[in-house]
Amino acid sequence: MPQKIPTENIGLSRANHVGIVVSDLASSIKFYEALTGTKIENVDQIGGPRMAAVQGMEKVLIKYANVHLDNLNIDLLQYDEPKPKTASYQGNDIGAMHLCFEVDDLDAIYRRMKDAGLEFSGEPIIFEDGDGLKKGAGTAVAYFDDPDGTHLEIIAPRGPFKRK
């Protein structure tokens, strides 16, 4: 059922984390540590009736790890209860999301990632006026997936894509 759209400003202006459900926490820790250059310091588990209730489930047991970036945390979540099913989605499916990492030099990072064996959805592009943008030409992007198929992106932003 679609969520009701609020008519008043709620005031959410900061993001704390994005959660990514993974099939193998240990493997995902290795992947995201290598990808971000960040050593994961917190690995734990949570579950029980209160956690299940807040998620609208009957039972929950989650093993998790927190990746702390400069501006956002990534929670890697391995559900042991209930057993997860594998999601399959395209980037244009309703509800599909991706996590984008900001970089200064997309070409250099792309080459390092390729040299490390990562595969990309396609070659990187730099947005041009002919791409239909009103602003943002010069922004470079490339897309790839984590080992579980979660869609990820790297961006060297320009214009309105650059955060303040």
PDB file of C-alpha atoms in Angstrom:
ATOM      1  CA  MET A   1       0.000   0.000   0.000  1.00  0.00           C
ATOM      2  CA  PRO A   2       1.488   3.385  -0.957  1.00  0.00           C
ATOM      3  CA  GLN A   3       2.643   5.633   1.862  1.00  0.00           C
ATOM      4  CA  LYS A   4       0.636   8.788   2.555  1.00  0.00           C
ATOM      5  CA  ILE A   5       2.456  11.940   1.449  1.00  0.00           C
ATOM      6  CA  PRO A   6       2.807  14.430   4.331  1.00  0.00           C
ATOM      7  CA  THR A   7       1.316  17.878   3.790  1.00  0.00           C
ATOM      8  CA  GLU A   8       3.672  19.574   6.270  1.00  0.00           C
ATOM      9  CA  ASN A   9       7.465  19.796   6.388  1.00  0.00           C
ATOM     10  CA  ILE A  10       8.681  16.958   8.620  1.00  0.00           C
ATOM     11  CA  GLY A  11      12.245  18.354   8.806  1.00  0.00           C
ATOM     12  CA  LEU A  12      14.517  15.371   8.086  1.00  0.00           C
ATOM     13  CA  SER A  13      17.733  16.960   6.833  1.00  0.00           C
ATOM     14  CA  ARG A  14      20.545  14.519   7.667  1.00  0.00           C
ATOM     15  CA  ALA A  15      21.152  10.893   6.742  1.00  0.00           C
ATOM     16  CA  ASN A  16      22.810   8.570   9.273  1.00  0.00           C
ATOM     17  CA  HIS A  17      23.213   5.306   7.406  1.00  0.00           C
ATOM     18  CA  VAL A  18      22.114   3.099   4.583  1.00  0.00           C
ATOM     19  CA  GLY A  19      21.462  -0.576   5.331  1.00  0.00           C
ATOM     20  CA  ILE A  20      22.462  -3.277   2.869  1.00  0.00           C
ATOM     21  CA  VAL A  21      21.254  -6.855   3.379  1.00  0.00           C
ATOM     22  CA  VAL A  22      24.057  -9.290   2.534  1.00  0.00           C
ATOM     23  CA  SER A  23      24.292 -13.056   2.200  1.00  0.00           C
ATOM     24  CA  ASP A  24      27.683 -13.504   3.893  1.00  0.00           C
ATOM     25  CA  LEU A  25      28.718 -10.879   6.437  1.00  0.00           C
ATOM     26  CA  ALA A  26      32.399 -11.895   6.539  1.00  0.00           C
ATOM     27  CA  SER A  27      32.753 -11.673   2.739  1.00  0.00           C
ATOM     28  CA  SER A  28      30.893  -8.363   2.622  1.00  0.00           C
ATOM     29  CA  ILE A  29      33.118  -6.934   5.353  1.00  0.00           C
ATOM     30  CA  LYS A  30      36.193  -7.778   3.247  1.00  0.00           C
ATOM     31  CA  PHE A  31      34.612  -6.229   0.131  1.00  0.00           C
ATOM     32  CA  TYR A  32      33.511  -2.973   1.786  1.00  0.00           C
ATOM     33  CA  GLU A  33      36.766  -2.598   3.760  1.00  0.00           C
ATOM     34  CA  ALA A  34      38.722  -2.891   0.513  1.00  0.00           C
ATOM     35  CA  LEU A  35      36.306  -0.632  -1.366  1.00  0.00           C
ATOM     36  CA  THR A  36      36.280   2.161   1.224  1.00  0.00           C
ATOM     37  CA  GLY A  37      39.691   1.751   2.848  1.00  0.00           C
ATOM     38  CA  THR A  38      37.850   1.782   6.175  1.00  0.00           C
ATOM     39  CA  LYS A  39      38.500  -0.805   8.885  1.00  0.00           C
ATOM     40  CA  ILE A  40      35.197  -2.027  10.322  1.00  0.00           C
ATOM     41  CA  GLU A  41      35.331  -1.710  14.088  1.00  0.00           C
ATOM     42  CA  ASN A  42      31.832  -2.806  15.121  1.00  0.00           C
ATOM     43  CA  VAL A  43      30.516  -6.292  14.375  1.00  0.00           C
ATOM     44  CA  ASP A  44      27.560  -7.404  16.482  1.00  0.00           C
ATOM     45  CA  GLN A  45      24.117  -8.988  16.374  1.00  0.00           C
ATOM     46  CA  ILE A  46      20.636  -7.927  17.368  1.00  0.00           C
ATOM     47  CA  GLY A  47      17.303  -9.688  17.539  1.00  0.00           C
ATOM     48  CA  GLY A  48      14.371 -10.678  19.685  1.00  0.00           C
ATOM     49  CA  PRO A  49      10.720  -9.707  19.909  1.00  0.00           C
ATOM     50  CA  ARG A  50      11.222  -5.928  20.195  1.00  0.00           C
ATOM     51  CA  MET A  51      13.448  -5.769  17.105  1.00  0.00           C
ATOM     52  CA  ALA A  52      11.036  -8.032  15.227  1.00  0.00           C
ATOM     53  CA  ALA A  53       8.064  -5.835  16.174  1.00  0.00           C
ATOM     54  CA  VAL A  54       9.721  -2.575  15.103  1.00  0.00           C
ATOM     55  CA  GLN A  55      10.415  -4.170  11.681  1.00  0.00           C
ATOM     56  CA  GLY A  56       6.936  -5.667  11.364  1.00  0.00           C
ATOM     57  CA  MET A  57       8.211  -9.256  11.496  1.00  0.00           C
ATOM     58  CA  GLU A  58       7.551 -12.216  13.777  1.00  0.00           C
ATOM     59  CA  LYS A  59      11.201 -13.181  14.421  1.00  0.00           C
ATOM     60  CA  VAL A  60      14.455 -11.353  13.755  1.00  0.00           C
ATOM     61  CA  LEU A  61      18.124 -12.194  14.260  1.00  0.00           C
ATOM     62  CA  ILE A  62      20.590  -9.971  12.421  1.00  0.00           C
ATOM     63  CA  LYS A  63      24.372 -10.150  12.386  1.00  0.00           C
ATOM     64  CA  TYR A  64      25.714  -6.772  11.331  1.00  0.00           C
ATOM     65  CA  ALA A  65      28.757  -4.584  10.817  1.00  0.00           C
ATOM     66  CA  ASN A  66      29.026  -0.798  10.611  1.00  0.00           C
ATOM     67  CA  VAL A  67      31.191   0.897   7.986  1.00  0.00           C
ATOM     68  CA  HIS A  68      31.845   4.487   9.087  1.00  0.00           C
ATOM     69  CA  LEU A  69      32.516   6.881   6.208  1.00  0.00           C
ATOM     70  CA  ASP A  70      33.139  10.620   6.552  1.00  0.00           C
ATOM     71  CA  ASN A  71      29.543  11.564   5.809  1.00  0.00           C
ATOM     72  CA  LEU A  72      27.461   8.372   6.031  1.00  0.00           C
ATOM     73  CA  ASN A  73      27.497   4.978   7.708  1.00  0.00           C
ATOM     74  CA  ILE A  74      26.839   1.728   5.864  1.00  0.00           C
ATOM     75  CA  ASP A  75      25.200  -1.044   7.889  1.00  0.00           C
ATOM     76  CA  LEU A  76      25.895  -4.505   6.459  1.00  0.00           C
ATOM     77  CA  LEU A  77      23.062  -6.782   7.633  1.00  0.00           C
ATOM     78  CA  GLN A  78      23.039 -10.578   7.498  1.00  0.00           C
ATOM     79  CA  TYR A  79      19.581 -11.840   8.491  1.00  0.00           C
ATOM     80  CA  ASP A  80      19.753 -15.277  10.085  1.00  0.00           C
ATOM     81  CA  GLU A  81      16.030 -15.063  10.992  1.00  0.00           C
ATOM     82  CA  PRO A  82      13.933 -14.853   8.981  1.00  0.00           C
ATOM     83  CA  LYS A  83      16.001 -16.376   6.212  1.00  0.00           C
ATOM     84  CA  PRO A  84      16.224 -13.855   3.386  1.00  0.00           C
ATOM     85  CA  LYS A  85      15.451 -14.447  -0.245  1.00  0.00           C
ATOM     86  CA  THR A  86      17.621 -13.042  -2.987  1.00  0.00           C
ATOM     87  CA  ALA A  87      16.311  -9.843  -4.529  1.00  0.00           C
ATOM     88  CA  SER A  88      16.642  -9.239  -8.232  1.00  0.00           C
ATOM     89  CA  TYR A  89      16.023  -5.808  -9.669  1.00  0.00           C
ATOM     90  CA  GLN A  90      16.980  -3.467 -12.432  1.00  0.00           C
ATOM     91  CA  GLY A  91      17.952   0.136 -11.765  1.00  0.00           C
ATOM     92  CA  ASN A  92      14.655   1.339 -13.256  1.00  0.00           C
ATOM     93  CA  ASP A  93      12.401  -0.860 -11.049  1.00  0.00           C
ATOM     94  CA  ILE A  94      10.140   1.020  -8.616  1.00  0.00           C
ATOM     95  CA  GLY A  95      11.790   0.968  -5.198  1.00  0.00           C
ATOM     96  CA  ALA A  96      15.238   0.091  -6.554  1.00  0.00           C
ATOM     97  CA  MET A  97      17.990   2.054  -4.847  1.00  0.00           C
ATOM     98  CA  HIS A  98      21.728   2.418  -5.181  1.00  0.00           C
ATOM     99  CA  LEU A  99      24.539   3.767  -3.039  1.00  0.00           C
ATOM    100  CA  CYS A 100      26.841   6.313  -4.657  1.00  0.00           C
ATOM    101  CA  PHE A 101      30.414   7.007  -3.545  1.00  0.00           C
ATOM    102  CA  GLU A 102      31.815  10.475  -4.280  1.00  0.00           C
ATOM    103  CA  VAL A 103      35.349  10.635  -5.684  1.00  0.00           C
ATOM    104  CA  ASP A 104      37.607  13.444  -6.852  1.00  0.00           C
ATOM    105  CA  ASP A 105      39.246  11.628  -9.778  1.00  0.00           C
ATOM    106  CA  LEU A 106      36.858   9.088 -11.307  1.00  0.00           C
ATOM    107  CA  ASP A 107      39.345   7.856 -13.923  1.00  0.00           C
ATOM    108  CA  ALA A 108      41.996   7.028 -11.313  1.00  0.00           C
ATOM    109  CA  ILE A 109      39.523   5.281  -8.995  1.00  0.00           C
ATOM    110  CA  TYR A 110      37.932   3.414 -11.915  1.00  0.00           C
ATOM    111  CA  ARG A 111      41.361   2.120 -13.020  1.00  0.00           C
ATOM    112  CA  ARG A 112      42.222   1.047  -9.450  1.00  0.00           C
ATOM    113  CA  MET A 113      38.902  -0.768  -9.143  1.00  0.00           C
ATOM    114  CA  LYS A 114      39.333  -2.501 -12.519  1.00  0.00           C
ATOM    115  CA  ASP A 115      42.907  -3.492 -11.579  1.00  0.00           C
ATOM    116  CA  ALA A 116      41.495  -5.009  -8.370  1.00  0.00           C
ATOM    117  CA  GLY A 117      39.142  -7.174 -10.471  1.00  0.00           C
ATOM    118  CA  LEU A 118      35.877  -5.271 -10.052  1.00  0.00           C
ATOM    119  CA  GLU A 119      33.463  -5.387 -12.981  1.00  0.00           C
ATOM    120  CA  PHE A 120      31.384  -2.419 -14.086  1.00  0.00           C
ATOM    121  CA  SER A 121      27.984  -2.282 -15.759  1.00  0.00           C
ATOM    122  CA  GLY A 122      29.520  -0.220 -18.564  1.00  0.00           C
ATOM    123  CA  GLU A 123      32.315   2.204 -19.294  1.00  0.00           C
ATOM    124  CA  PRO A 124      32.314   5.474 -17.291  1.00  0.00           C
ATOM    125  CA  ILE A 125      30.734   8.523 -18.877  1.00  0.00           C
ATOM    126  CA  ILE A 126      31.097  12.253 -18.386  1.00  0.00           C
ATOM    127  CA  PHE A 127      27.770  14.073 -18.696  1.00  0.00           C
ATOM    128  CA  GLU A 128      27.589  16.364 -21.728  1.00  0.00           C
ATOM    129  CA  ASP A 129      25.046  18.979 -22.743  1.00  0.00           C
ATOM    130  CA  GLY A 130      23.718  16.499 -25.314  1.00  0.00           C
ATOM    131  CA  ASP A 131      22.675  14.088 -22.532  1.00  0.00           C
ATOM    132  CA  GLY A 132      19.645  16.282 -21.834  1.00  0.00           C
ATOM    133  CA  LEU A 133      20.900  17.945 -18.653  1.00  0.00           C
ATOM    134  CA  LYS A 134      20.141  21.581 -17.976  1.00  0.00           C
ATOM    135  CA  LYS A 135      23.129  21.672 -15.582  1.00  0.00           C
ATOM    136  CA  GLY A 136      25.794  19.258 -14.414  1.00  0.00           C
ATOM    137  CA  ALA A 137      27.880  18.764 -17.547  1.00  0.00           C
ATOM    138  CA  GLY A 138      31.317  17.511 -16.585  1.00  0.00           C
ATOM    139  CA  THR A 139      30.006  15.107 -13.922  1.00  0.00           C
ATOM    140  CA  ALA A 140      31.545  11.646 -14.355  1.00  0.00           C
ATOM    141  CA  VAL A 141      29.800   8.410 -13.298  1.00  0.00           C
ATOM    142  CA  ALA A 142      30.290   4.639 -13.411  1.00  0.00           C
ATOM    143  CA  TYR A 143      28.102   1.827 -12.020  1.00  0.00           C
ATOM    144  CA  PHE A 144      28.993  -1.542 -10.473  1.00  0.00           C
ATOM    145  CA  ASP A 145      27.537  -4.095  -8.040  1.00  0.00           C
ATOM    146  CA  ASP A 146      28.698  -5.566  -4.747  1.00  0.00           C
ATOM    147  CA  PRO A 147      29.038  -9.389  -4.455  1.00  0.00           C
ATOM    148  CA  ASP A 148      25.307  -9.737  -3.664  1.00  0.00           C
ATOM    149  CA  GLY A 149      24.187  -7.581  -6.600  1.00  0.00           C
ATOM    150  CA  THR A 150      23.534  -4.354  -4.684  1.00  0.00           C
ATOM    151  CA  HIS A 151      23.847  -1.511  -7.176  1.00  0.00           C
ATOM    152  CA  LEU A 152      26.674   0.922  -6.443  1.00  0.00           C
ATOM    153  CA  GLU A 153      27.983   4.016  -8.224  1.00  0.00           C
ATOM    154  CA  ILE A 154      31.034   6.246  -8.209  1.00  0.00           C
ATOM    155  CA  ILE A 155      30.609   9.920  -9.102  1.00  0.00           C
ATOM    156  CA  ALA A 156      32.900  12.901  -9.606  1.00  0.00           C
ATOM    157  CA  PRO A 157      30.181  15.556  -9.263  1.00  0.00           C
ATOM    158  CA  ARG A 158      29.926  18.950 -10.930  1.00  0.00           C
ATOM    159  CA  GLY A 159      27.244  21.616 -10.801  1.00  0.00           C
ATOM    160  CA  PRO A 160      24.036  20.580  -9.014  1.00  0.00           C
ATOM    161  CA  PHE A 161      25.412  17.087  -8.314  1.00  0.00           C
ATOM    162  CA  LYS A 162      28.088  18.568  -6.024  1.00  0.00           C
ATOM    163  CA  ARG A 163      27.090  18.680  -2.377  1.00  0.00           C
ATOM    164  CA  LYS A 164      27.482  21.936  -0.459  1.00  0.00           C
TER     165      LYS A 164
END
